[in-house]
Amino acid sequence: MADEYDFDLFVIGAGSGGVRAGRLAALAGQRVGMAEEYRIGGTCVIRGCVPKKFMVYASQFKKTFEAAKGFGWSMDNIRFDWPRFQHAMSAEVDRLSGIYMRNLANAGVEVIEERAEFVDDHTLRLIKSGREVTAGRILIATGGAPWRPDDLPGVERTITSNEIFHLKELPRHLVIAGGGYIACEFAHVFSGLGVETCLVYRGETVLNGFDFDIRTEVHEGLKRAGVRVITHTIFESIEDSGDPDLPHKIKLENGDEITADVVMMAVGREPATHGLNCEAAGVELGKRGAVIVDEHSRTNKEHIFALGDVINKVQLTPVAIREGHALADTLYNDNPWTFEYDNIATAVFTQPEVGTVGMSEAEARAAHTDIDIYKTRFKPMKSALSGDDTRTMMKLVVRASDEKILGVHMVGPDSAEMIQAIGIAVKKGVTKSDFDRTCAVHPTAAEELVTMRQKFIPEAATA
Ligand code: NDP
């Protein structure tokens, strides 16, 4: 690209997608600039997947200690120290952010730690310094931000997943609004840490959009974990309760009232395009402010691109990374490719966790007339001695005509680890007979996946 611009590529946002695209472009010899207003690493590293997983680990120990008794262990005086854990967690987040920073520097990316906004379609203003930079190509990778309903009276009393990692002390009573990934994961985390936890969901069964057996299993699992689950209602208002220990009074639309010291909104995320001044660049935005792109991450402007959560397609870190990789290869490595959005394996870190890939039973039945279901639910071996009530559910969705496995859905210990490997097979078009011909690994939970022989017949059909 001609030297008429300061940079060949300027990336707005140093999260998973922006970092991957910017680093590969720089390694391919491009002059790359990158602006980040918060911290290098984006939501995943700084206030998402990574610290969340540490919290999941922290919250699992209580149950593990209890389970250990069934295996002959005895222990006294076990306590959890929230500030000590928080310190360790943030030290690790700092370390990872530092690695991101070093990798960018080593690749030759100029990282500018301030907010950028468009001046025109080749120019950006850096807000803190007032500096203006120009670029031949621009990548919008600003991610997403938690959404809160502004018209909810008392919404300023609530926090989101951005703040949950920085609480000074553990809540006494946490109330969470929502029934998606974030609400379910954090309900388990805090309940596991011994916090009285309540989840308020507007629907019937949490995890809308997932296979129904996963939803039922997770919904019942929340209740088994001690979470109070209130359905079919939403917050009407949040006011001062007058009680310094539980200062927030939440009024629900069903007439119930709950008091809490921490109230968390987990009702979805929205693309972070506010204040980016996309209009000045003529970049078209769609629903909820998402940047509209084609399959090559290109906006309506030939030289402006967008990827990751800001396009509001699939809000998952590995998807943003792949989109960023495809863009850099396409533009700078003479290797054009696009990310395939089918069969993305994913996990929800409830306790136990969810692993899923491919079509739900409902999606498969809507698309095909000949669907077979194989399903099992069992007590994992560890629970036999620990005496806990954990159960594992596994389900295969199969197209009968060619035995192709269209979906695999699991809830149970280690499901996230298993689904990554199964995802390879499903992506390759594995069939039920391939599963049947695969020798089991014994004794594991995973062996159930290759030993299910009996088609599941719904009770109604056998009555
Ligand atoms: P989700 O879209 O998963 O869930 C939002 C929840 O809020 C749903 O239960 C929804 O209800 C409810 N809701 C939406 N609007 C309202 C409203 N006005 N009033 C009351 N309830 C409402 O969003 P999350 O914030 O949980 O997560 C955002 C995204 O982040 C996820 O989609 C996921 O892609 C990603 N993520 C991934 C993780 C992982 O990979 N493990 C972990 C965390 C996040 P309804 O079901 O009725 O629509």
CSV table of C-alpha atoms and ligand atoms in Angstrom, one decimal, residues 49 52 147 149 177-183 185 200-203 207-208 234 266-269 309 314-316 346-349, ligand 1:
chain,number,residue,atom,x,y,z
A,49,CYS,CA,-13.6,-16.1,29.5
A,52,LYS,CA,-14.6,-16.3,34.5
A,147,TRP,CA,-26.5,-4.3,27.6
A,149,PRO,CA,-32.4,-1.6,29.8
A,177,ALA,CA,-31.4,-11.1,35.7
A,178,GLY,CA,-31.2,-13.3,32.6
A,179,GLY,CA,-31.1,-16.9,31.6
A,180,GLY,CA,-28.3,-17.0,29.1
A,181,TYR,CA,-24.6,-18.0,29.2
A,182,ILE,CA,-23.5,-15.3,31.6
A,183,ALA,CA,-26.4,-15.6,34.0
A,185,GLU,CA,-22.4,-19.5,34.6
A,200,VAL,CA,-34.7,-14.2,37.5
A,201,TYR,CA,-35.5,-15.4,34.0
A,202,ARG,CA,-38.4,-14.2,31.8
A,203,GLY,CA,-38.9,-17.5,30.0
A,207,LEU,CA,-30.4,-21.3,27.8
A,208,ASN,CA,-32.8,-20.4,25.1
A,234,ILE,CA,-38.6,-9.6,34.9
A,266,ALA,CA,-26.9,-10.5,32.3
A,267,VAL,CA,-29.5,-9.8,29.7
A,268,GLY,CA,-27.3,-9.8,26.6
A,269,ARG,CA,-24.5,-7.9,25.1
A,309,ASP,CA,-18.6,-9.3,18.6
A,314,VAL,CA,-21.5,-15.4,16.8
A,315,GLN,CA,-20.2,-13.8,20.0
A,316,LEU,CA,-17.4,-16.3,20.8
A,346,THR,CA,-19.0,-24.5,22.2
A,347,ALA,CA,-19.2,-24.9,26.0
A,348,VAL,CA,-21.2,-23.2,28.8
A,349,PHE,CA,-19.3,-23.4,32.1
B,1,NDP,P1,-27.5,-14.3,26.1
B,1,NDP,O1,-27.9,-13.8,24.8
B,1,NDP,O2,-26.8,-15.6,26.2
B,1,NDP,O3,-28.7,-14.3,27.2
B,1,NDP,C1,-29.4,-13.1,27.4
B,1,NDP,C2,-30.5,-13.5,28.4
B,1,NDP,O4,-31.1,-12.3,28.8
B,1,NDP,C3,-31.5,-14.4,27.8
B,1,NDP,O5,-31.9,-15.3,28.8
B,1,NDP,C4,-32.7,-13.5,27.5
B,1,NDP,O6,-33.9,-14.1,27.5
B,1,NDP,C5,-32.5,-12.4,28.6
B,1,NDP,N1,-33.1,-11.1,28.2
B,1,NDP,C6,-32.8,-10.4,27.1
B,1,NDP,N2,-33.4,-9.2,27.1
B,1,NDP,C7,-34.1,-9.2,28.3
B,1,NDP,C8,-34.9,-8.2,28.9
B,1,NDP,N3,-35.2,-7.0,28.3
B,1,NDP,N4,-35.4,-8.5,30.1
B,1,NDP,C9,-35.1,-9.6,30.7
B,1,NDP,N5,-34.4,-10.6,30.2
B,1,NDP,C10,-33.8,-10.4,29.0
B,1,NDP,O7,-26.5,-13.2,26.7
B,1,NDP,P2,-25.4,-13.2,27.8
B,1,NDP,O8,-25.3,-11.8,28.2
B,1,NDP,O9,-25.6,-14.2,28.8
B,1,NDP,O10,-24.1,-13.5,26.9
B,1,NDP,C11,-23.7,-12.8,25.8
B,1,NDP,C12,-23.0,-13.6,24.8
B,1,NDP,O11,-21.7,-13.8,25.3
B,1,NDP,C13,-23.5,-15.0,24.6
B,1,NDP,O12,-24.5,-15.0,23.6
B,1,NDP,C14,-22.3,-15.8,24.2
B,1,NDP,O13,-22.2,-15.8,22.8
B,1,NDP,C15,-21.1,-15.1,24.9
B,1,NDP,N6,-20.6,-15.8,26.0
B,1,NDP,C16,-20.1,-17.0,25.8
B,1,NDP,C17,-19.6,-17.8,26.9
B,1,NDP,C18,-19.0,-19.1,26.6
B,1,NDP,O14,-18.6,-19.4,25.5
B,1,NDP,N7,-19.0,-20.0,27.6
B,1,NDP,C19,-19.7,-17.3,28.3
B,1,NDP,C20,-20.3,-16.0,28.3
B,1,NDP,C21,-20.8,-15.3,27.3
B,1,NDP,P3,-34.5,-15.0,26.3
B,1,NDP,O15,-33.9,-16.3,26.5
B,1,NDP,O16,-36.0,-15.0,26.6
B,1,NDP,O17,-34.2,-14.3,25.1
